[in-house]
Short mmCIF file of C-alpha atoms and ligand atoms in Angstrom, two decimals:
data_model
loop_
_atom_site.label_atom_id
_atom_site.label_comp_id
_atom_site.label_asym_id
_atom_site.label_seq_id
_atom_site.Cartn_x
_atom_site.Cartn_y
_atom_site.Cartn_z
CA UNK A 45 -9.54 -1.08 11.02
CA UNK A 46 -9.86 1.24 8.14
CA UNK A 47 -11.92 0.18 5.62
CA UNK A 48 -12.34 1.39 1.92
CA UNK A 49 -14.20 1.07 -1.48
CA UNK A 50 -11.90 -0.57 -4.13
CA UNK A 51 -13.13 0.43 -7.56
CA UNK A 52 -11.54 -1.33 -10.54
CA UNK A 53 -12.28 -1.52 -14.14
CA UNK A 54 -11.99 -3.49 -17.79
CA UNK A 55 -12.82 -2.54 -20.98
CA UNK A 56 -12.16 -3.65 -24.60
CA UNK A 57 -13.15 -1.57 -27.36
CA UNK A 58 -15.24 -3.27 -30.19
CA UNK A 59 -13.32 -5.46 -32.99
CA UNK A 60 -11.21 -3.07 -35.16
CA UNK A 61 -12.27 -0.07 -33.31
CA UNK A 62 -9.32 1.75 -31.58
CA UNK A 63 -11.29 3.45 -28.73
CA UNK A 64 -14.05 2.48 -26.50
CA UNK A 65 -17.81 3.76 -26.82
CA UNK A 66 -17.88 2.53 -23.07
CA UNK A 67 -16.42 4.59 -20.74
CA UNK A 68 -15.95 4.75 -17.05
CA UNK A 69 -14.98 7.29 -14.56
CA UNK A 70 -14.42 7.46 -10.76
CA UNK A 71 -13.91 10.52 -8.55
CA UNK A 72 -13.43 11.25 -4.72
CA UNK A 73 -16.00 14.03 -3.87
CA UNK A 74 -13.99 16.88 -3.11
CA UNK A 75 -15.89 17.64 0.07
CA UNK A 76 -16.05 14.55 1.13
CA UNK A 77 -12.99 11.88 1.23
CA UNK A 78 -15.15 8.96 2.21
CA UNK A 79 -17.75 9.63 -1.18
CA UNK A 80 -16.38 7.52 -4.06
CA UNK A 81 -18.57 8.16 -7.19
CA UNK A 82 -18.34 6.33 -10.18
CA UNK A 83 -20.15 6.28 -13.76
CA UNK A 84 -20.29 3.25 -16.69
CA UNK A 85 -21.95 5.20 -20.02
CA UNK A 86 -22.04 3.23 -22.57
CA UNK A 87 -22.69 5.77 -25.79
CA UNK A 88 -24.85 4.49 -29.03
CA UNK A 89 -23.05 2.72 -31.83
CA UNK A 90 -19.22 2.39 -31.25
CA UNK A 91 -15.61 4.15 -32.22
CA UNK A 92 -14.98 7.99 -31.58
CA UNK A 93 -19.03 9.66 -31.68
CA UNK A 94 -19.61 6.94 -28.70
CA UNK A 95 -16.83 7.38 -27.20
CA UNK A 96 -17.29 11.66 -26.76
CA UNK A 97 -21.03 10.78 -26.19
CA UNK A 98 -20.28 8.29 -23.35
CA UNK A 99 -17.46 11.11 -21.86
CA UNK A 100 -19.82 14.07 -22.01
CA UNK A 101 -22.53 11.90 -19.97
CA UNK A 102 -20.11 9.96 -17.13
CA UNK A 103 -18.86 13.22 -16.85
CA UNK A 104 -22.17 15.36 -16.44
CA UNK A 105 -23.22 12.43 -14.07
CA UNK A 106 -20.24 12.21 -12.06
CA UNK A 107 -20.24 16.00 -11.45
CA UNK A 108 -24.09 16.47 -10.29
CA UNK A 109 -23.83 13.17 -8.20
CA UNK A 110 -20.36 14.63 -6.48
CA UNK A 111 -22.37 17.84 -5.74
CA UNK A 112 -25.21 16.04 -4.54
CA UNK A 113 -28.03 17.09 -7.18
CA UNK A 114 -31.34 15.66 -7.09
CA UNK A 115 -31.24 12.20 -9.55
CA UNK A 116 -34.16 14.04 -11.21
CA UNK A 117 -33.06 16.81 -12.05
CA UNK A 118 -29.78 15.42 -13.06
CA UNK A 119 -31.00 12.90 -15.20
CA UNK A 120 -33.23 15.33 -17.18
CA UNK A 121 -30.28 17.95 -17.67
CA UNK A 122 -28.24 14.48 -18.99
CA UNK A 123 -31.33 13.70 -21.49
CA UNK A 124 -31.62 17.78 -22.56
CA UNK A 125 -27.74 17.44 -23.18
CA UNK A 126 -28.08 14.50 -25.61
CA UNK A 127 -28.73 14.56 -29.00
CA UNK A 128 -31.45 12.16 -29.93
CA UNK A 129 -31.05 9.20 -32.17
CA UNK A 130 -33.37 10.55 -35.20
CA UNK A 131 -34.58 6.38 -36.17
CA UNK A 132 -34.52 4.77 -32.68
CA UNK A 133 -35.88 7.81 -31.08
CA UNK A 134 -33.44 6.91 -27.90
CA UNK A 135 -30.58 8.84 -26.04
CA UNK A 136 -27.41 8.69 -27.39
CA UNK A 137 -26.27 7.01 -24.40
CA UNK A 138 -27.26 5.11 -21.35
CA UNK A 139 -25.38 5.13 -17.96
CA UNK A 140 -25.23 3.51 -14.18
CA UNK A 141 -23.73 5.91 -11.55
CA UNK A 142 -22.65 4.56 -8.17
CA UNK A 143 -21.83 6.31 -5.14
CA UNK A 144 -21.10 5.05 -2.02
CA UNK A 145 -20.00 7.42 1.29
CA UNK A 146 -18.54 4.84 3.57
CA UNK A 147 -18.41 6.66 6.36
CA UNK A 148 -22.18 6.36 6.64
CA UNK A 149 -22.14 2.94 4.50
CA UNK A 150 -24.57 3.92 2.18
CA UNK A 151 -24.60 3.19 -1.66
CA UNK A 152 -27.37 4.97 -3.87
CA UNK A 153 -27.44 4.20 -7.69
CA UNK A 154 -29.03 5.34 -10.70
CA UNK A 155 -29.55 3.15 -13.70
CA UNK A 156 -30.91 4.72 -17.15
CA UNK A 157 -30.77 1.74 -19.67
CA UNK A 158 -27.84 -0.38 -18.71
CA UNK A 159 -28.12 -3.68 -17.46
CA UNK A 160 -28.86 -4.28 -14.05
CA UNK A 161 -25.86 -4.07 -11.62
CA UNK A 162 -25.10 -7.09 -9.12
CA UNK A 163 -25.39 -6.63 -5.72
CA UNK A 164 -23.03 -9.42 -4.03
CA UNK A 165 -23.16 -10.00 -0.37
CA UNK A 166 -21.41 -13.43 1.20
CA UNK A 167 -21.61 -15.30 -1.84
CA UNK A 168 -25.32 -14.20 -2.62
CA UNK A 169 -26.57 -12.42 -5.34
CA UNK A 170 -29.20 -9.99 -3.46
CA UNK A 171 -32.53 -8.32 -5.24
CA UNK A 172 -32.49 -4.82 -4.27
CA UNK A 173 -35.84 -2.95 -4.16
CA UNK A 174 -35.52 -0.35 -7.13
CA UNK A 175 -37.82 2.43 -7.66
CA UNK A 176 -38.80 3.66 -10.80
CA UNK A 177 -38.45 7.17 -11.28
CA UNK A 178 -40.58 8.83 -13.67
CA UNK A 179 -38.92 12.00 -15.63
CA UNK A 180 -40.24 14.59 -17.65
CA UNK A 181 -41.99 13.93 -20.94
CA UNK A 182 -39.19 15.75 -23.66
CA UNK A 183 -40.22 15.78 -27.33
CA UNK A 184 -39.02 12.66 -29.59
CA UNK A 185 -37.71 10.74 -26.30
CA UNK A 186 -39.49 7.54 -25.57
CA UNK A 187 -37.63 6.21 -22.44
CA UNK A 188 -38.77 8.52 -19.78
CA UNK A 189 -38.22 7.30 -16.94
CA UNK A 190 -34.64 5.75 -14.61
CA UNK A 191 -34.32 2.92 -11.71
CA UNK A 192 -33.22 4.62 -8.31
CA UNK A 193 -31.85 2.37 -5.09
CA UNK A 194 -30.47 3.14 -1.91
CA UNK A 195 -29.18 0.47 0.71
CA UNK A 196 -27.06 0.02 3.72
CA UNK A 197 -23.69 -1.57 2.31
CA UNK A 198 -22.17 -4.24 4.28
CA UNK A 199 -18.29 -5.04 4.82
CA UNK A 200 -17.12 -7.46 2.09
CA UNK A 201 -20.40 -6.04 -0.69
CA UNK A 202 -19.32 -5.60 -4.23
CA UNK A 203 -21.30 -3.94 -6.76
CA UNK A 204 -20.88 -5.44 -10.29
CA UNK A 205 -21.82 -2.88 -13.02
CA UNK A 206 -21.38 -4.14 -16.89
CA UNK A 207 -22.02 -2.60 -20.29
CA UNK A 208 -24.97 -5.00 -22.39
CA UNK A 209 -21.66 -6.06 -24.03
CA UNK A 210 -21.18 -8.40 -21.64
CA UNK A 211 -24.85 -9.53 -21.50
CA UNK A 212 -24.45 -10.12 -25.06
CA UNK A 213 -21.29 -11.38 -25.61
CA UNK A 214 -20.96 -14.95 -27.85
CA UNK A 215 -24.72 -13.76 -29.34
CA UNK A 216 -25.15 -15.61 -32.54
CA UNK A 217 -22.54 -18.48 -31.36
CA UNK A 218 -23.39 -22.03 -31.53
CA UNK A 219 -22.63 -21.83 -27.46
CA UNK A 220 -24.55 -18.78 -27.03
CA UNK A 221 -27.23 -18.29 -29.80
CA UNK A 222 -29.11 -15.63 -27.07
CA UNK A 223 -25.91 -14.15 -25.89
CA UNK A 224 -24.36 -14.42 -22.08
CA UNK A 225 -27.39 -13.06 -20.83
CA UNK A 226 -27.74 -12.11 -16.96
CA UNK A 227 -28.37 -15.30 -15.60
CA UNK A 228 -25.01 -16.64 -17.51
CA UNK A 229 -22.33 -13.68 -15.97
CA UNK A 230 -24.62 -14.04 -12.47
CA UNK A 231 -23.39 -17.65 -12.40
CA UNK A 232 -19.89 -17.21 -13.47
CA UNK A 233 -19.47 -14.73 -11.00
CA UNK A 234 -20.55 -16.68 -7.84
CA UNK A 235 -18.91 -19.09 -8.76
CA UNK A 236 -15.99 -17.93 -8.99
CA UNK A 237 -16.07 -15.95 -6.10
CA UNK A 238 -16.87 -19.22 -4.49
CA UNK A 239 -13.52 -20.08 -5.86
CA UNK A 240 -11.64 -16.84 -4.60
CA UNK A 241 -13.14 -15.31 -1.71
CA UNK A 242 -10.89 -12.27 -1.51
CA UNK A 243 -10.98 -11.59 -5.09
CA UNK A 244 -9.78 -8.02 -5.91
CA UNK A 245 -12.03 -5.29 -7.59
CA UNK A 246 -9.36 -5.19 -10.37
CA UNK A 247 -9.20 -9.05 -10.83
CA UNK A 248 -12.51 -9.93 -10.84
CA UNK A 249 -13.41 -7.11 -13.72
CA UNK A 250 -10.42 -8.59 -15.72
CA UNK A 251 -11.79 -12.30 -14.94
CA UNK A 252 -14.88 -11.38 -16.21
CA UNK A 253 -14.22 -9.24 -19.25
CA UNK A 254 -11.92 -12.31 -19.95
CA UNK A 255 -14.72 -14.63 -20.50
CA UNK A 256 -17.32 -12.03 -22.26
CA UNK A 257 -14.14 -11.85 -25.18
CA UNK A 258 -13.93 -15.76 -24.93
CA UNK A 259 -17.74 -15.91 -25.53
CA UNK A 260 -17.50 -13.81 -28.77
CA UNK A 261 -14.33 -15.92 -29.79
CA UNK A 262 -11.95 -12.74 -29.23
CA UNK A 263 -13.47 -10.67 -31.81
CA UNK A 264 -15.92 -8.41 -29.41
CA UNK A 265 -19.10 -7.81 -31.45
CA UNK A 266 -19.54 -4.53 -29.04
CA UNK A 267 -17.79 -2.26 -26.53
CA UNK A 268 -16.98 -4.28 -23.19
CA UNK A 269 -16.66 -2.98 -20.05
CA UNK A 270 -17.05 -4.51 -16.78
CA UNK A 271 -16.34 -2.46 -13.46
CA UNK A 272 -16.41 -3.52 -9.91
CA UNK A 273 -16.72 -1.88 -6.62
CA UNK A 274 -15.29 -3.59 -3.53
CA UNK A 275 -16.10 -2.63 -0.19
CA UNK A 276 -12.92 -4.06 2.50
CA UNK A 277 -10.35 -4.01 4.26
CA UNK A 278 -7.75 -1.03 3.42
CA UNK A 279 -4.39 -2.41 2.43
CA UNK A 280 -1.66 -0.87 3.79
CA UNK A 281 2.02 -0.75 2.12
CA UNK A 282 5.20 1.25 3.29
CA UNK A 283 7.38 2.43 0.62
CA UNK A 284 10.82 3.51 2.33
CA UNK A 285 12.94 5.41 -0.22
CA UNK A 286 16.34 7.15 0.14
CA UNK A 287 18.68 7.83 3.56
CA UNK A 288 17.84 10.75 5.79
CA UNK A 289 18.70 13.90 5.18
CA UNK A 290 20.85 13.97 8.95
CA UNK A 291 22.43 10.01 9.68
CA UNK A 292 20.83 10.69 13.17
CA UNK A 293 17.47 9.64 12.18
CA UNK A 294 17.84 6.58 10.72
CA UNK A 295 16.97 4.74 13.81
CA UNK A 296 13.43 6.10 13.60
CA UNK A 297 13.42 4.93 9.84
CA UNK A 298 14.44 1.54 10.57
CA UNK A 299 11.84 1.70 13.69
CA UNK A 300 9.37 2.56 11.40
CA UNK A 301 9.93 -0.54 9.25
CA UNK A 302 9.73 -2.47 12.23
CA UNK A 303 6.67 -1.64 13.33
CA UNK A 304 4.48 -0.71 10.41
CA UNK A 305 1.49 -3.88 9.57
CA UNK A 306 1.25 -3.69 6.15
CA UNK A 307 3.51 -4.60 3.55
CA UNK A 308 6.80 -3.17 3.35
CA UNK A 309 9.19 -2.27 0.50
CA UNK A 310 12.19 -0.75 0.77
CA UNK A 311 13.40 1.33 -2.45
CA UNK A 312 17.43 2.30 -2.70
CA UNK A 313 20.26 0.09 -1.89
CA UNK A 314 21.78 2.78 1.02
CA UNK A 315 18.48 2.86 2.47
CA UNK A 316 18.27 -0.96 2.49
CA UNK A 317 22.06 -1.33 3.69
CA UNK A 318 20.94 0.80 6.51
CA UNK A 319 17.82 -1.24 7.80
CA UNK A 320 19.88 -4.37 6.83
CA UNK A 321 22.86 -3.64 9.05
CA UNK A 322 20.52 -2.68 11.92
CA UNK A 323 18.57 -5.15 12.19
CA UNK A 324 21.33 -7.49 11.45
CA UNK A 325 18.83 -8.69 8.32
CA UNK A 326 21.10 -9.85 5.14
CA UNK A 327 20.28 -9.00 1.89
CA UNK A 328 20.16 -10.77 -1.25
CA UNK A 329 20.25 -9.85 -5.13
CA UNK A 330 18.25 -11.60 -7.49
CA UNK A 331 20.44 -11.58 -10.32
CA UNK A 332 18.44 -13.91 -12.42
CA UNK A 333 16.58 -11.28 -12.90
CA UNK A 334 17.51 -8.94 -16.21
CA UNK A 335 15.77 -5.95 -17.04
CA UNK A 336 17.20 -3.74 -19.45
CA UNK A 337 16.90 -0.18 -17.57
CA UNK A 338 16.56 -1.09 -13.92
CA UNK A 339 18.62 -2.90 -11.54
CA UNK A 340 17.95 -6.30 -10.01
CA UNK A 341 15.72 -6.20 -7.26
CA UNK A 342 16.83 -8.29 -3.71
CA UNK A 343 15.70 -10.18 -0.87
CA UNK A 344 15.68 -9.63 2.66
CA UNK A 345 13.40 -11.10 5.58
CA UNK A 346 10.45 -8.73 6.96
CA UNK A 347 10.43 -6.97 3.85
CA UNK A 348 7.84 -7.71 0.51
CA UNK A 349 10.21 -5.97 -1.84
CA UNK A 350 14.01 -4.16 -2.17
CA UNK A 351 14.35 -2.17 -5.30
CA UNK A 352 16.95 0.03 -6.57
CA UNK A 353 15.75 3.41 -5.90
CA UNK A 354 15.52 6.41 -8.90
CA UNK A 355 16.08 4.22 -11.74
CA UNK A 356 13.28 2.32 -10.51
CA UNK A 357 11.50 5.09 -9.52
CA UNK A 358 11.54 6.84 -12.56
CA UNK A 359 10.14 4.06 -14.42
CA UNK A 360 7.30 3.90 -11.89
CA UNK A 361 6.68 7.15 -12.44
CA UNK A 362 6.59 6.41 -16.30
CA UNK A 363 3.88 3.13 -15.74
CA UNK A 364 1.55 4.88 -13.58
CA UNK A 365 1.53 7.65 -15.84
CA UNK A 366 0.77 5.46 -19.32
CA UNK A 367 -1.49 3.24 -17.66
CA UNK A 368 -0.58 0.86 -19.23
CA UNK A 369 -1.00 -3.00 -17.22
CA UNK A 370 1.16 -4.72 -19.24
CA UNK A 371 2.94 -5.41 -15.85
CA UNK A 372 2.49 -9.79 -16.24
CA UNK A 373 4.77 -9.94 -18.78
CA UNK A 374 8.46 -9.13 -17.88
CA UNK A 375 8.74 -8.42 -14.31
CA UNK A 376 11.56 -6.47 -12.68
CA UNK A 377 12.07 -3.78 -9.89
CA UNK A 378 9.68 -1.18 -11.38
CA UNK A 379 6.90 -3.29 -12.43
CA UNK A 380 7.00 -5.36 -9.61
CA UNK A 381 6.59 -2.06 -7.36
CA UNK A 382 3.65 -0.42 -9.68
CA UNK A 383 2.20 -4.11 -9.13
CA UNK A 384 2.42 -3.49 -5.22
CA UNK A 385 1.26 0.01 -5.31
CA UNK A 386 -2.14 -0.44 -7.37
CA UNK A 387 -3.06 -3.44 -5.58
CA UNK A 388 -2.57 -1.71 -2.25
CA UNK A 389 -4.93 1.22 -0.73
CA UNK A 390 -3.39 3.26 1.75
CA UNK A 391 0.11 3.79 1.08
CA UNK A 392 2.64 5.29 3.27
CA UNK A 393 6.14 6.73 1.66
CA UNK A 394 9.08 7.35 4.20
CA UNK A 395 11.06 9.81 2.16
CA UNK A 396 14.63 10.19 2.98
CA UNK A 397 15.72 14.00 1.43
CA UNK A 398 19.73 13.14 1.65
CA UNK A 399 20.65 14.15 -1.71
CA UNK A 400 23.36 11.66 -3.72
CA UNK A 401 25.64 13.76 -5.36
CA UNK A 402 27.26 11.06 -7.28
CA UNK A 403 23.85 11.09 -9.04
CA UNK A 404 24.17 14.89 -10.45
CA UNK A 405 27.39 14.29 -12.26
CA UNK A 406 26.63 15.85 -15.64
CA UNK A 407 28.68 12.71 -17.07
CA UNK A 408 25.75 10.60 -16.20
CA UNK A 409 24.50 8.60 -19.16
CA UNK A 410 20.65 9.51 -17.99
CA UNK A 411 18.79 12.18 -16.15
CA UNK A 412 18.58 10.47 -12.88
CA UNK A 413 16.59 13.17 -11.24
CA UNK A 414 16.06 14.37 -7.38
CA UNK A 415 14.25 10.75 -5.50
CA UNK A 416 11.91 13.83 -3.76
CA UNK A 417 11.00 14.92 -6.96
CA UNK A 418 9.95 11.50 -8.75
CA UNK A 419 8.55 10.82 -5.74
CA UNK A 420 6.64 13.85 -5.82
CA UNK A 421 4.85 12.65 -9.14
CA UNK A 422 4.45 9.46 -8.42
CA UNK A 423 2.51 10.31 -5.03
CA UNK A 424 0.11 13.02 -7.41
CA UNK A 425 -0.98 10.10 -9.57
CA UNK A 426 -1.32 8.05 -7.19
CA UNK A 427 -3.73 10.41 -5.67
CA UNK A 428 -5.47 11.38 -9.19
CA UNK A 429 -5.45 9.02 -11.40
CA UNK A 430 -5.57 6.05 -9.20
CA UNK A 431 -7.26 7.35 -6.15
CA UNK A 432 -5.44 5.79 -3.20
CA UNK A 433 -4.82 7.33 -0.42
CA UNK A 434 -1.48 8.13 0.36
CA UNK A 435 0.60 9.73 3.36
CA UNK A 436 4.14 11.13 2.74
CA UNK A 437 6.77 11.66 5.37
CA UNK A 438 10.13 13.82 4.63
CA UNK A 439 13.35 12.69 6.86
CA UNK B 126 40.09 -18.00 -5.05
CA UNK B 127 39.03 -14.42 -6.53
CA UNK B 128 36.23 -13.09 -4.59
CA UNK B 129 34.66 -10.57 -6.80
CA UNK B 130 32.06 -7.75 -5.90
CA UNK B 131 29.85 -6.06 -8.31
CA UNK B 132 28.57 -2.91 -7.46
CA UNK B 133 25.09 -2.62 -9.72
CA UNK B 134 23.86 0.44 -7.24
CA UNK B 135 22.85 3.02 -9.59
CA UNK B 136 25.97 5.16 -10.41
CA UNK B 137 27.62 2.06 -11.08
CA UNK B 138 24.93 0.07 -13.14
CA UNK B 139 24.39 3.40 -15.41
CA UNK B 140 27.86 3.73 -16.02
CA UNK B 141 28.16 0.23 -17.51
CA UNK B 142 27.64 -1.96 -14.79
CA UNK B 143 24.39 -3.70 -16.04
CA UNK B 144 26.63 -5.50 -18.59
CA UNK B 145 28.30 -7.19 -15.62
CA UNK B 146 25.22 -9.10 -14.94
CA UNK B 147 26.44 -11.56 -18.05
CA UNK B 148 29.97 -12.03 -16.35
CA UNK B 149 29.38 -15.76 -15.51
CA UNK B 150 28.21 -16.73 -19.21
CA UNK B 151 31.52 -15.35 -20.19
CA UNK B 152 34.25 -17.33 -17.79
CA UNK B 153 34.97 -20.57 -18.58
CA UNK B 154 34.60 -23.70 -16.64
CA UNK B 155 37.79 -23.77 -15.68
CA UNK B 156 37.68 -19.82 -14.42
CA UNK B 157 34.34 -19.96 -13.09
CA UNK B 158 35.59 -22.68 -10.17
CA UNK B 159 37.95 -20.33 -9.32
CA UNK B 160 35.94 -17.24 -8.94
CA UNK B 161 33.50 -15.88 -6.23
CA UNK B 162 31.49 -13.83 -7.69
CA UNK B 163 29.05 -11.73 -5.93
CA UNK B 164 27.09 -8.29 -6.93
CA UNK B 165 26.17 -6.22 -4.46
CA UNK B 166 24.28 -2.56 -3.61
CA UNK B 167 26.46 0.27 -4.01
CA UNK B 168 29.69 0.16 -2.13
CA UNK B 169 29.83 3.67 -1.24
CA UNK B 170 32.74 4.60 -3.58
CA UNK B 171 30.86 7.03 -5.96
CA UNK B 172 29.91 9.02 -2.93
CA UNK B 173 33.30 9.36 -2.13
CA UNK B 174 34.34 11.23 -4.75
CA UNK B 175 37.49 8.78 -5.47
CA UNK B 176 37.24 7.39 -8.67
CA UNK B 177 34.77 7.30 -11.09
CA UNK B 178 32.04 4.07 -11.42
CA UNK B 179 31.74 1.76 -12.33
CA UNK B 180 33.74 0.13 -9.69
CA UNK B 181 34.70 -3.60 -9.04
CA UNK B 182 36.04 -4.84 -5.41
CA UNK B 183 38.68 -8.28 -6.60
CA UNK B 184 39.94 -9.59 -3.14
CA UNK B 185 39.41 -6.57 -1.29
CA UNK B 186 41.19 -4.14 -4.00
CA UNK B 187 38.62 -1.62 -5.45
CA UNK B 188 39.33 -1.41 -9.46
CA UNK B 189 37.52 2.14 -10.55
CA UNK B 190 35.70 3.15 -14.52
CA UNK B 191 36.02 -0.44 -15.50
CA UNK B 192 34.94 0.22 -19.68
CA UNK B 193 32.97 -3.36 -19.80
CA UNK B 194 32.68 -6.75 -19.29
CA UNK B 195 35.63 -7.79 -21.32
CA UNK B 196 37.90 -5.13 -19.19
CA UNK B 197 36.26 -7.06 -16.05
CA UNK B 198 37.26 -10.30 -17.19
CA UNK B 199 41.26 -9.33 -18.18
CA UNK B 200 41.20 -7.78 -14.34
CA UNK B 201 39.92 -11.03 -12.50
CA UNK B 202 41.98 -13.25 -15.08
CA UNK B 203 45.15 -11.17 -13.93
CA UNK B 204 43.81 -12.09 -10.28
CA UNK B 205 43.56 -15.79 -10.75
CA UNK B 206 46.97 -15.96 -12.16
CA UNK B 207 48.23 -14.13 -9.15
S1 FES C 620 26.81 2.74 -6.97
FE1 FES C 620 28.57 1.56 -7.06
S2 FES C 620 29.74 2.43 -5.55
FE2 FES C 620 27.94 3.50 -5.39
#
């Protein structure tokens, strides 16, 4: 069984300001596939100035963590780097960075000044021994010194990390005169993971950046981030797009549907015509389904989803690349498959390289493209920006 | 009855065949009884080279570069008066 770290984030910037002073980043060490490292900075005061400061520290942190630098050492270059806040006499920003190498299943963190992350283990909020490590003095800095951990993680952990405006969300409120505090998120979380067991990474961040907004009545009084590492299960999806390249092969494609675990979804209506016929498997359209630039999707037994295939491709390519998770809204082929493929781990694509040449007529309304090359881009983001790991197979 | 396929594969449904998906709001009553209408994944025809999309199969007859829904409708009224 392969298992993975899931690592999901939310974040909402403060009222009226357009970016976040929060930030979060998450890398795969480059030596090591099994090292996921990830950093929540949360930089002084709010808007743009946070926002650089809280970029130039996640990103100093995540890149002496990756190369495994002494926490010491890393955390003093981190302070030198900072400009000091003249009045408060602090760092510009404060940060937690997480890494966990699951081949070994070990997770060590560093904390300097955020609130404490949440260690959950069946259903149990555990107290992990911290050490305090003591850095060097430096002139005009008063907090000199950073919580280290190290522990053994377990199938089915998560590690809860939040910015202090979650603590203090609905401060000031008649609710919430003192704010959300610790013990409040600690309780909404368990119990709503005594609610939803199998909660992802992604949905449990949402769930509870949800209720930090609802605290401060929609109107967050700071930057809001909450990020969430899941250790489980991998989830595996097949994504088979496009006939192959010589008609003798599509028995092993339609074999490969057959016997792959996961979740299956077959993209192109020749390739689906093919596994339909084969496996004597009808299909369906959904035609209640209107979208204005991609095709209906269908149904057909053994398989999650049938899309069109470089329409919806191409707009695939176009979601994954603007981030944007607008996805709940109107669903159709494309969002329906960017759903699939961020909420799934390991994915395999079955590429078929026969090229449709009534797709390169020049009298083509739209660019439809080469399916190996949208395919092509759609695997590198998958890879980068969302960090799943994914196996491609030409036919 | 008119049994009607819709090709919305891709060469078809960029060529105007995503306006076929209102077809039924356009029949009447009347029409719609006497209509099967069906849309399906491409039919193979653009591969083929004859005839340009979008196409339309009416009872088994393949009707090529139908301009839009209207066009659609005059074909499968022809057919029902047939
Ligand atoms: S897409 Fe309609 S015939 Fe091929």
């Amino acid at each position: 069984m392969e298992k993975i770290v899931e690592v999901d984030f939310c974040n909402v910037p403060k009222h009226l300001q357009k970016i976040s002073g929060d930030v979060f980043q998450k890398n795969i060490a480059s030596d090591n596939e099994n090292k996921v490292v990830c950093t929540l900075s949360d930089g002084l005061g709010s808007g743009v100035k946070a926002n650089v400061l809280a970029t130039l520290t996640a990103t100093m942190a995540q890149q002496f963590i990756m190369n495994n630098m002494d926490v010491r050492i890393a955390a003093n270059i981190i302070r030198s780097t900072l400009p000091i806040c003249s009045i408060r006499k602090i760092s510009y920003s404060t940060f937690t960075t997480v890494n966990i190498d699951s081949a070994i299943e070990l997770a060590k963190v560093i904390e300097f000044d955020n609130p404490p992350y949440f260690l959950v283990r069946n259903g149990k909020m555990l107290n992990i021994k911290k050490k305090l490590v003591k850095l060097e003095k430096q002139k005009n800095i008063t907090r000199n010194s950073l919580m280290y951990s190290e522990f053994k993680v377990e199938f089915g952990d998560r590690i809860i990390l939040f910015s202090d405006g979650v603590t203090q969300s609905g401060m000031g409120t008649k609710r919430l005169p003192l704010g959300w505090r610790l013990e409040g998120v600690k309780k909404f979380i368990l119990e709503l993971l005594e609610k939803e067991r199998d909660i992802s990474a992604r949905r449990l961040a949402s769930l509870v950046l949800k209720e930090a907004m609802k605290n401060d009545l929609f109107v967050p009084k700071d930057d809001t981030t909450c990020a969430v590492l899941y250790y489980r299960r991998a989830r595996e999806l097949l994504v088979i797009t496009g006939p192959p390249f010589d008609k003798s092969k599509d028995d092993y494609v339609v074999e490969r549907f057959k016997e792959f675990k996961g979740k299956k979804v077959i993209c192109g209506g020749t390739t689906a015509h093919i596994i339909s016929r084969k496996l004597c498997k009808p299909i369906k359209i959904n035609i209640s389904e209107r979208s204005a630039d991609v095709p209906p999707t269908s149904t057909m037994e053994g398989a999650e989803l049938v899309t069109e295939g470089i329409l919806t491709l191409n707009k695939v390519s176009n979601l994954l690349k603007s981030q944007e998770f607008k996805s709940d809204t109107s669903k159709d082929g494309a969002t329906k498959l960017f759903d699939m493929l961020l909420n799934n781990d390991c994915i395999h694509f079955l590429v078929g390289t026969a090229v449709n040449e009534a797709h390169q007529d020049p009298n083509m309304p739209v660019e439809l493209g080469l399916r190996r090359i949208t395919v092509e881009k759609i695997v590198r983001l998958l890879r980068e920006v969302y960090l799943k790991k994914v196996l491609v197979e030409y036919v | 009855m008119v049994e009607v396929k819709i090709c919305i594969g891709t060469a078809c449904y960029v060529m105007g065949g995503a306006n076929f998906l209102l077809i039924k709001e356009k029949l009447s009553d009347k029409e719609r009884k006497k209509v099967k209408l069906e849309f399906v994944p491409c039919l193979g025809y653009c591969k083929s080279g004859k005839g340009k999309p979008p196409f339309v199969l009416i009872n088994g007859k393949i009707y090529e570069k139908i301009v839009d829904v209207d066009a659609l409708i005059e074909i499968i009224r022809e057919n029902i008066e047939k």
